[in-house]
Coordinates of C-alpha atoms and ligand atoms in Angstrom, one line a residue:
X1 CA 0.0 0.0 0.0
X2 CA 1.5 3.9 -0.6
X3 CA 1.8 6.1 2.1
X4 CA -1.2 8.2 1.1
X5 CA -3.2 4.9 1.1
X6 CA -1.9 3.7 4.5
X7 CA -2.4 7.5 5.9
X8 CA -6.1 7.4 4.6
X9 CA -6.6 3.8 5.5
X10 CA -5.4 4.4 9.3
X11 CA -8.8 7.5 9.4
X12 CA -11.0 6.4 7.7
X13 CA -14.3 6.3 9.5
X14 CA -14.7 3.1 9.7
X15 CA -11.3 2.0 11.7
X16 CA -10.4 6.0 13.4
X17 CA -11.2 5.8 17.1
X18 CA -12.9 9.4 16.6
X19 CA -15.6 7.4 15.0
X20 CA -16.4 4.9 17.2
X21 CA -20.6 3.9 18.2
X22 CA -21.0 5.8 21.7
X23 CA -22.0 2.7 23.6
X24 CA -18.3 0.6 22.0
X25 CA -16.8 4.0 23.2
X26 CA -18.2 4.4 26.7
X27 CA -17.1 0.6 27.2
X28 CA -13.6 1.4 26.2
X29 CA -13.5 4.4 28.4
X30 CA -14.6 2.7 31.5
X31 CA -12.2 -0.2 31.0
X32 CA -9.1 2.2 30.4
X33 CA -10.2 4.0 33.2
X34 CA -10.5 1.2 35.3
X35 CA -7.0 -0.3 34.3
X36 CA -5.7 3.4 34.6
X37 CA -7.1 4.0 38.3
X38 CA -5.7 1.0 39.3
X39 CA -2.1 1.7 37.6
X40 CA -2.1 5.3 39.6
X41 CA -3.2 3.9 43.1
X42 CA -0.6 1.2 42.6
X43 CA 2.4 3.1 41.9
X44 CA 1.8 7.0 43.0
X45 CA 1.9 7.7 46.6
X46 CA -0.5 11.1 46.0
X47 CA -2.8 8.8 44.0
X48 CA -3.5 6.3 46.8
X49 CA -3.4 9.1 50.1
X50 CA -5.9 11.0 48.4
X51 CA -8.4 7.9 47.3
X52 CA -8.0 6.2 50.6
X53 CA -8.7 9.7 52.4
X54 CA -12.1 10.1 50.0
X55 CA -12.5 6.1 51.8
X56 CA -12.3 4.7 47.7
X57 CA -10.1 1.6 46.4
X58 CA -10.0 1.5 42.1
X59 CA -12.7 -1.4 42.5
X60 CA -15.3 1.0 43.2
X61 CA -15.1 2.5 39.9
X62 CA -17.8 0.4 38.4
X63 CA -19.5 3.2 36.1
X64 CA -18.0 6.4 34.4
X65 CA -20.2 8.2 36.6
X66 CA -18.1 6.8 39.3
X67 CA -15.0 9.1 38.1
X68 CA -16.8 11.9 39.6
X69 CA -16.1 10.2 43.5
X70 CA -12.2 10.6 42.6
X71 CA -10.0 13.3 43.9
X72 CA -8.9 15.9 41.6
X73 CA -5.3 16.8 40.9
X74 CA -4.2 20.2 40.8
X75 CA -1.1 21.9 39.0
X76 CA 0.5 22.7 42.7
X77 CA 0.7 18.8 42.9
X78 CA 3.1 18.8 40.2
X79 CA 4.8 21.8 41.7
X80 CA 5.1 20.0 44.6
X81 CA 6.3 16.9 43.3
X82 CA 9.1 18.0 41.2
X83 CA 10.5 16.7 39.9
X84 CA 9.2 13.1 39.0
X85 CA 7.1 12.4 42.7
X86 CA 4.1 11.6 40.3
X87 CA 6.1 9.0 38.2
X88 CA 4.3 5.8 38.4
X89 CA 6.9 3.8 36.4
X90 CA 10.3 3.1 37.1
X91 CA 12.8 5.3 35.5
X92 CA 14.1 3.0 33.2
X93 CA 11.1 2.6 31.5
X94 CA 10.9 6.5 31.0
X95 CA 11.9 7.6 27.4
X96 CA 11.5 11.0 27.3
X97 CA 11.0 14.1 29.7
X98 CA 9.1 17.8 29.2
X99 CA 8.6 20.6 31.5
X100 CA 6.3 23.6 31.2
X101 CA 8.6 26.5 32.4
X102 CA 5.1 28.2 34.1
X103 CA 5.0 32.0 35.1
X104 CA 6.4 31.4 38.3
X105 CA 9.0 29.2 40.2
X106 CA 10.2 26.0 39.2
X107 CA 8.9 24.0 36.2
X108 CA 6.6 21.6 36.0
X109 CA 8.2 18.2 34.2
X110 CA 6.2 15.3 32.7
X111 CA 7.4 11.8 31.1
X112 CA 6.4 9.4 28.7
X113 CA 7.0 5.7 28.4
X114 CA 7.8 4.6 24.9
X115 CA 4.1 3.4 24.8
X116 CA 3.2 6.7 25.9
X117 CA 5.1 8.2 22.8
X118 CA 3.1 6.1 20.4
X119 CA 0.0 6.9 22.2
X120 CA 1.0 11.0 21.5
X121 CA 2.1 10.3 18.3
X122 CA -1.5 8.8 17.6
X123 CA -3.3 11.1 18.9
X124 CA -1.6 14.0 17.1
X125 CA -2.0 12.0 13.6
X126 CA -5.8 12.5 14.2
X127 CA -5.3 15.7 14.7
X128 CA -3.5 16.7 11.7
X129 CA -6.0 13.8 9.6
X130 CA -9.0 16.0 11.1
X131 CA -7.3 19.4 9.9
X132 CA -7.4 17.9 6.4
X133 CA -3.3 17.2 6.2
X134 CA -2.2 13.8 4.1
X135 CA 0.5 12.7 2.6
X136 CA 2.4 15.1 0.3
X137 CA 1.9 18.1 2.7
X138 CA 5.3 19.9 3.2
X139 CA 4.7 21.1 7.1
X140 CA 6.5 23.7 8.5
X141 CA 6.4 23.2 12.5
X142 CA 7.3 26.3 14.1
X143 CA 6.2 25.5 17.6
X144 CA 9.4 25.4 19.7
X145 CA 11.3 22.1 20.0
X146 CA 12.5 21.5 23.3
X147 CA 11.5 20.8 26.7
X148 CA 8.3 22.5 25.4
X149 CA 5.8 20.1 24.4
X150 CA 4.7 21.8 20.8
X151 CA 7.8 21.2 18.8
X152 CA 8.4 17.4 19.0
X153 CA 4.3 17.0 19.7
X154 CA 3.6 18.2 16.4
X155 CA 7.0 16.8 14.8
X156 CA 6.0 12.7 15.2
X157 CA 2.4 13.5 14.6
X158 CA 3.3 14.6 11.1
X159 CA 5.9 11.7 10.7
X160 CA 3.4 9.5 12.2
X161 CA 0.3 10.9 9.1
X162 CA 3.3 10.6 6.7
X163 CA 3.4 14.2 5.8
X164 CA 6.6 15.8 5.5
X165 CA 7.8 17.8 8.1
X166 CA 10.4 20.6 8.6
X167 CA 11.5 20.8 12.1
X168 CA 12.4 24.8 11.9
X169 CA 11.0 25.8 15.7
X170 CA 10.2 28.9 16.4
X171 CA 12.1 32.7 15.5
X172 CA 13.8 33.7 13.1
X173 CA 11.2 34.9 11.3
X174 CA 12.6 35.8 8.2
X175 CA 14.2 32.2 7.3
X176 CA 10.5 31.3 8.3
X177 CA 9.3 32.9 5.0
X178 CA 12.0 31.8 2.7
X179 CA 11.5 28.4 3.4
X180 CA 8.0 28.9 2.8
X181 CA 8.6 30.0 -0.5
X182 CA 11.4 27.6 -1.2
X183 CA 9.8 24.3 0.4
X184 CA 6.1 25.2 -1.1
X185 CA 4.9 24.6 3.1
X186 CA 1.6 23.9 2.3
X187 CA 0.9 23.9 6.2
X188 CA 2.2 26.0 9.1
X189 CA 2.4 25.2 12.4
X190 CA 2.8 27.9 15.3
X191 CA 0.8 30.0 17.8
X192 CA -1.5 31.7 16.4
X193 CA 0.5 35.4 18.0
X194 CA 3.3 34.1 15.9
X195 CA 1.8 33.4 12.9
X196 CA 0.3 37.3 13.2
X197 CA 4.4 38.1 13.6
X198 CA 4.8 36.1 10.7
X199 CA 2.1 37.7 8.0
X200 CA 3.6 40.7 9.2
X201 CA 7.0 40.2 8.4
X202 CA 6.4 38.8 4.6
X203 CA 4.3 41.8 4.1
X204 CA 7.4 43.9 4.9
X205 CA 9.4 41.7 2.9
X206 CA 7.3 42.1 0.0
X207 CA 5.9 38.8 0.4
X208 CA 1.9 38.0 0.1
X209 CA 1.5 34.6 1.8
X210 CA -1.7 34.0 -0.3
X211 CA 0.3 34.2 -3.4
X212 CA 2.2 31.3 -1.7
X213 CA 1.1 27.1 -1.9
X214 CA 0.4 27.8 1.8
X215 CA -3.5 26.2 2.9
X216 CA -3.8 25.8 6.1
X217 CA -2.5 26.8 9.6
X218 CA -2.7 24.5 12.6
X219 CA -2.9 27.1 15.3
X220 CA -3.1 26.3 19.4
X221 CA -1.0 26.5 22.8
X222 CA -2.9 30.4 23.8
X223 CA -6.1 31.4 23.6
X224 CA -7.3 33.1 20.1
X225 CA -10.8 34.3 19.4
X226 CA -13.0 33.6 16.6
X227 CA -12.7 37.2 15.1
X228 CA -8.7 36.5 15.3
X229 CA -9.4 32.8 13.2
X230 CA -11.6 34.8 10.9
X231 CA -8.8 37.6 10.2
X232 CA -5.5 35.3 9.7
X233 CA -8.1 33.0 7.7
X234 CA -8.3 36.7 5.3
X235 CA -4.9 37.6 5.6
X236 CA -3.0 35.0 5.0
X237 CA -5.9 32.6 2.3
X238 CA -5.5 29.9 4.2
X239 CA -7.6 27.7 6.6
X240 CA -6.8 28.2 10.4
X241 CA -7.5 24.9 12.6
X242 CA -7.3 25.2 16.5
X243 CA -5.8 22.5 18.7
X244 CA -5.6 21.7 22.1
X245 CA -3.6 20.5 25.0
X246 CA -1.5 20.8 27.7
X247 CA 1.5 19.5 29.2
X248 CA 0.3 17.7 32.4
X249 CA -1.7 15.5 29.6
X250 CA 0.2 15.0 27.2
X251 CA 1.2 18.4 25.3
X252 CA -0.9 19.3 21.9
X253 CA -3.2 16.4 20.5
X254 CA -5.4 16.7 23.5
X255 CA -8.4 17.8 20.9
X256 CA -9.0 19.6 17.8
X257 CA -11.0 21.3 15.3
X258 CA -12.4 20.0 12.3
X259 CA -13.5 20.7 8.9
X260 CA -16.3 21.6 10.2
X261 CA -14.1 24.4 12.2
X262 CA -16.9 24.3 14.9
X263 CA -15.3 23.8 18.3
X264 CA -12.8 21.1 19.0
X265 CA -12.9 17.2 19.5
X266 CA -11.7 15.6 22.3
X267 CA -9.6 12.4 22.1
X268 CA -11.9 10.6 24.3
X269 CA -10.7 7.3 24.4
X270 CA -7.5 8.8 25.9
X271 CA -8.7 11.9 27.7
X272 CA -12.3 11.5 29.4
X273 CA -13.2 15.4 29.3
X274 CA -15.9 16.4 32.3
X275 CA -16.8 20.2 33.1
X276 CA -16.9 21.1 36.7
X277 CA -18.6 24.6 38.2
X278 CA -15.0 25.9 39.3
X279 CA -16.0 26.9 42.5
X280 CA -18.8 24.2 44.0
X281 CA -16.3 21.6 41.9
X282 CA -19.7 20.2 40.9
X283 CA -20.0 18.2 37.7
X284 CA -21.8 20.3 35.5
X285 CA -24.0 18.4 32.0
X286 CA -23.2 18.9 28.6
X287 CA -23.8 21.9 27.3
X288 CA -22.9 24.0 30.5
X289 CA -20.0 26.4 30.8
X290 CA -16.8 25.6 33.4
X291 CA -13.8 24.5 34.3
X292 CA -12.5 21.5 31.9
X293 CA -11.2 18.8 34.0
X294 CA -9.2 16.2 32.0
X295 CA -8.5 12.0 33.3
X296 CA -5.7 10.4 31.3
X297 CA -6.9 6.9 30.2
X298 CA -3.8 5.4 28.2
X299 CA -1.0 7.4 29.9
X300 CA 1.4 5.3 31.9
X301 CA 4.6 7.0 32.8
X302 CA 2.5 10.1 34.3
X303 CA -1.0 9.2 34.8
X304 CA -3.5 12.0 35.4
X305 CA -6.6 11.7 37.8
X306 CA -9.2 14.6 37.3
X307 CA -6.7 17.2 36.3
X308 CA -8.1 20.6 36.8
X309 CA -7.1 22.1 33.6
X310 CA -8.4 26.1 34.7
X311 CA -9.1 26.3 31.0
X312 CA -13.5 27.6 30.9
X313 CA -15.5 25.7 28.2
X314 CA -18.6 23.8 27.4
X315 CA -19.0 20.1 26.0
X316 CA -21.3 20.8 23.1
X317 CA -24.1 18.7 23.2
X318 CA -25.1 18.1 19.4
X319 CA -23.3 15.8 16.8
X320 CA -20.8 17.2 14.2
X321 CA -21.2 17.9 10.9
X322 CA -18.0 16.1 10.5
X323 CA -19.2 13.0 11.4
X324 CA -17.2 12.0 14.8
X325 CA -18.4 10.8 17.5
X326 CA -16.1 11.6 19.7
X327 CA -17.6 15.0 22.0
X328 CA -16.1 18.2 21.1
X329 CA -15.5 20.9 23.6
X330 CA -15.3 25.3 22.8
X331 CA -12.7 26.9 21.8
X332 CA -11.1 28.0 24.8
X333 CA -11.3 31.6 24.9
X334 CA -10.1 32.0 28.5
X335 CA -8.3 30.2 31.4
X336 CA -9.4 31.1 35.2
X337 CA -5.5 31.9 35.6
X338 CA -6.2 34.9 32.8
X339 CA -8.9 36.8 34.5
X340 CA -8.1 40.1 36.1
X341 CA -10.3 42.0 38.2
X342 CA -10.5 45.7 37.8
X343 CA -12.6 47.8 40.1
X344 CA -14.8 44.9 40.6
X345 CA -15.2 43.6 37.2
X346 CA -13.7 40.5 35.9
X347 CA -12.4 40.9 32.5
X348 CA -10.2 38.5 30.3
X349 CA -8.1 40.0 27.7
X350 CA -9.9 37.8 25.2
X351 CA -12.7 40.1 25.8
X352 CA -10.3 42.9 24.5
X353 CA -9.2 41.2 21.9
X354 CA -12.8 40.8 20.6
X355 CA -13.7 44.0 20.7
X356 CA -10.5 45.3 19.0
X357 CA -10.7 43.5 15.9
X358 CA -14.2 45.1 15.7
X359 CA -12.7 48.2 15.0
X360 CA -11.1 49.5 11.3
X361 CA -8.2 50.7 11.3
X362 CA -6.2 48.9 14.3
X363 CA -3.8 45.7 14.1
X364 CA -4.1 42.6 16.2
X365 CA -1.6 43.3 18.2
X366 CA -2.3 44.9 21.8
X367 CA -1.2 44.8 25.5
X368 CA -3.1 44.9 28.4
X369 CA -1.2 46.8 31.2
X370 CA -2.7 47.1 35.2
X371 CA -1.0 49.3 37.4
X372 CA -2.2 50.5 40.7
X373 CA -2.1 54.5 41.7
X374 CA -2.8 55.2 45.3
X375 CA -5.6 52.6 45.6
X376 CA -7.2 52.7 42.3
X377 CA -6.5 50.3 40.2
X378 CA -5.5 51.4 36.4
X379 CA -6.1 49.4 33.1
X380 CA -4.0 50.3 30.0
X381 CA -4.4 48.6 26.6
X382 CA -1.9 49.2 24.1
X383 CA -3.4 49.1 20.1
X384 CA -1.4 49.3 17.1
X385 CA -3.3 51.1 14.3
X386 CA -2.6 50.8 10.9
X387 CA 0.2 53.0 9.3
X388 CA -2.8 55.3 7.3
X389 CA -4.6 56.1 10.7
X390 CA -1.2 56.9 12.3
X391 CA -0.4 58.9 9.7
X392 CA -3.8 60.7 9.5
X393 CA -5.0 63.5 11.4
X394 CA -5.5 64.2 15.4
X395 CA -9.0 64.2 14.4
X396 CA -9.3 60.5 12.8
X397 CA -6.9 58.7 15.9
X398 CA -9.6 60.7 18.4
X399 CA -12.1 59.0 16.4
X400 CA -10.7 55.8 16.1
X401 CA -10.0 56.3 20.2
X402 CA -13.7 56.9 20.8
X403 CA -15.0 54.2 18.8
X404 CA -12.5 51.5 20.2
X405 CA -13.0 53.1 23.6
X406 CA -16.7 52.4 23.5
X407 CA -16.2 49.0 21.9
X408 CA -14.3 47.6 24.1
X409 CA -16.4 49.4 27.0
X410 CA -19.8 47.4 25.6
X411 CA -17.8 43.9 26.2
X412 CA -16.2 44.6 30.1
X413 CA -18.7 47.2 31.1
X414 CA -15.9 49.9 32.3
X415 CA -13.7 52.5 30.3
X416 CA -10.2 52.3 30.0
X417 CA -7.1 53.9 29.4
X418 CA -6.3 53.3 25.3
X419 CA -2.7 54.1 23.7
X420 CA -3.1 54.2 20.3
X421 CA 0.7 53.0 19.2
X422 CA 2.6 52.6 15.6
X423 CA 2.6 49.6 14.4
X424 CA 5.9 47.0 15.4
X425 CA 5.4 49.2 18.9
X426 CA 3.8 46.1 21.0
X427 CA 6.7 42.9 21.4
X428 CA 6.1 40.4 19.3
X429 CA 5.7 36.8 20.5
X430 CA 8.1 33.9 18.9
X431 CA 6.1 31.2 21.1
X432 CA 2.7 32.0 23.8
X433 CA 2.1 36.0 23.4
X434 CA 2.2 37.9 26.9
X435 CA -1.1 39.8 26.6
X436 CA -1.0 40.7 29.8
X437 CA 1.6 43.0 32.0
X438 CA 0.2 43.1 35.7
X439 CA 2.2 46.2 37.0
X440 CA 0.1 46.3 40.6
X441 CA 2.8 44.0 42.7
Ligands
DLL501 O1 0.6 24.7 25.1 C1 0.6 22.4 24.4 C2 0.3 22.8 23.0 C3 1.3 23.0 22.1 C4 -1.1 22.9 22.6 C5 1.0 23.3 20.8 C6 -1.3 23.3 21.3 C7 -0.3 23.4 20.4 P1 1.4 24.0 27.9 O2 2.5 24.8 27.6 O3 1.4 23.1 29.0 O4 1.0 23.1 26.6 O5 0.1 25.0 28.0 C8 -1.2 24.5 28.2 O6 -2.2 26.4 27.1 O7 -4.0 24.7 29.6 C9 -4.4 26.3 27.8 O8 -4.6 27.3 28.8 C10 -3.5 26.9 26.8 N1 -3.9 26.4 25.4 C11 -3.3 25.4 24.7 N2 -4.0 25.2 23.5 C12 -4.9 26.2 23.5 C13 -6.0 26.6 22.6 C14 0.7 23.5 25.4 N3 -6.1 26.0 21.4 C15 -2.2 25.6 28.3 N4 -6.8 27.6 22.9 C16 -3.6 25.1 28.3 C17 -6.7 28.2 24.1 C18 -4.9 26.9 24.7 N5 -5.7 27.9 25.0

């Protein structure tokens, strides 16, 4: 068989696990999570304190239902650990290490069994197979290689589809584009901040990217709106996917969008998705808004027990177009770690970010800064505008001021502060964009 006909054979609908009848899938979830509760209690020392404080042994879990009597696990667990407490296998079955530098302190690291690799390498096939990539696709992979999970998550996922990939990482931008134009990339994978960088910089070199062979973006690791999908989708003539993940689970290829580009599948029959109300820790049903809690089913080096992700979304309730069965969730436009509160009112700078791109005459690229004067606190955002309104009169930036002033005003329900910069003013991201400077201490 060729290549292409293996890579379509391996999802097509009638052998892809994203396909599966619900009831075979239920089944197989409740006997991975079975196998995988007893794995975690047997060889993590947090795993079995906590169940045989909640008074449970794994042979209670008789149902699915029965995953919502299990203690979660928290990222300060991992902190805590560090760096391998949560290993459930001996090192020398451990193949590989990551770590997720976080905003603060030390890392947290993960491991993976070779089994564990296959299992990610999977996973991420499907997601590429479900963004439409095949065989024959020349895909540049910009995420950063190293101890971050995107580069080598998304490197043996295209190996594993039997696309070609270039391994470039992240930065220097400039190569970026001439190997786009040398290679023919028909995909690109990067954050989707980057990828802004990125459009920017061939339009400075004199480069269109939808002159180029250049269809599709696969696009994840940050949170991006809609209206942000909608304007690279413009700028750049190509299709932009989303994908999920994180590191505690497994890094990217935790779920995906579709053709169907409405919300993202979940691998279920490796990651059992529940929604919890973030403050009761109740389960919530489909089709409600809340935390995303995430249980590993296949992982073995690292298992994961209710992992409270702090990424908000709903399970949506009705079938996809596409055809999978597997549940999708939201695109996740915000994580509880993202909110700031400014006199009173929660805000999440996805909220900015939607109101923004609203507005003629600005760029994507803005910074939220909070700073604190006596005891008031102070919000800043920081817009580029394009090069004519810079260039224009007083009169059409004080416009522009109002009308993004009020926009963004309708969205948080207070006022604030709005610099009105050149564009290449704001930092631009090679990797996760900061969005947000918190000055306040
Ligand atoms: O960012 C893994 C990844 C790499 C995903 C490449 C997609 C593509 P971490 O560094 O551990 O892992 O960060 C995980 O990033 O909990 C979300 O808050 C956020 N995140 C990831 N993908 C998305 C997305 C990788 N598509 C954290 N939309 C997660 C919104 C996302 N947020």
């Amino acid at each position: 068989m060729s290549v292409l006909a293996e890579g379509v054979a391996r999802f097509h609908p009638a052998s892809s696990p994203d396909y599966l009848p619900g009831e075979q899938l239920r089944q197989l979830q409740l006997q991975r999570l079975q196998a995988v509760v007893a794995h975690a209690y047997d060889h993590v020392g947090l795993f079995q304190s906590r169940m045989d404080d909640a008074g449970m042994v794994p042979g209670d879990v008789g149902t699915l239902a029965d995953l919502a009597r299990l203690p979660f696990t928290v990222k300060t667990d991992l902190r805590d650990e560090y760096p391998l407490g949560l290993l459930a296998v001996p090192m020398e079955q451990v193949v590989r290490l990551h770590a997720s530098s976080g905003t603060t302190g030390k890392p947290i690291v993960v491991a993976y069994t070779k089994d564990d690799l296959k299992t990610w390498s999977e996973v991420m096939s499907r997601t590429f197979a479900a963004c439409g990539l095949h065989a024959g696709d020349v895909v540049q992979n910009a995420y950063g290689y190293g101890l971050f999970t995107g580069g080598l998550g998304v490197h043996y996922g295209v190996e594993e589809l039997g696309a070609t990939v270039v391994p470039i990482s992240g930065g220097n931008t400039t190569r970026q584009i001439m190997l786009m134009r040398d290679f023919g990339t028909s995909v690109i994978c990067c954050t989707p901040s980057y990828f802004l960088h990125l459009i920017e910089k061939a339009r400075d070199m004199g480069t269109d990217l939808r002159e180029l062979p250049i269809r599709a973006g696969v696009f994840g690791a940050e949170p991006w709106t809609e209206a942000m999908r909608e304007r690279i989708e413009v700028e750049a003539g190509i299709k932009a996917y989303d994908i999920y993940g994180l590191s505690e689970i497994i890094g990217p290829g935790v779920g995906t969008a579709c053709e169907a580009q409405d919300g993202l599948h979940i691998f279920e029959d490796h990651f059992y998705p529940e929604i919890i109300d973030p403050v009761t820790c109740e389960v919530l049903p489909d089709g409600e808004e809340g935390e995303l809690v995430l249980t590993t089913l296949s992982k073995i080096a690292m298992p994961m027990i209710r992992y409270r992700t702090r990424d908000i979304t709903t399970i949506m309730t009705e079938q996809c177009a596409c055809g999978r069965t597997v549940r999708r969730i939201k695109r996740i436009g915000r994580r509880s770690d993202d909110m700031f509160i400014i006199r009173g009112v929660n805000v999440f700078p996805s909220q900015i970010e939607t109101a923004l791109l609203k507005v003629e005459g600005t760029l994507p690229h803005y910074q939220i800064i909070l700073s604190r004067v006596g005891d008031l606190d102070q919000i800043e955002v920081q817009v580029e505008v394009t090069p004519e309104v810079f260039g224009d009169t007083i009169g059409a930036l004080e416009r522009l001021r109002k009308k993004l002033g009020g926009a963004i005003a309708e969205i948080i329900g207070i006022r604030v502060n709005l610099k009105l910069v050149e564009p290449h003013t704001i930092a631009r991201s090679e990797g996760k964009a900061k969005r947000v400077i918190d000055k306040r201490g």
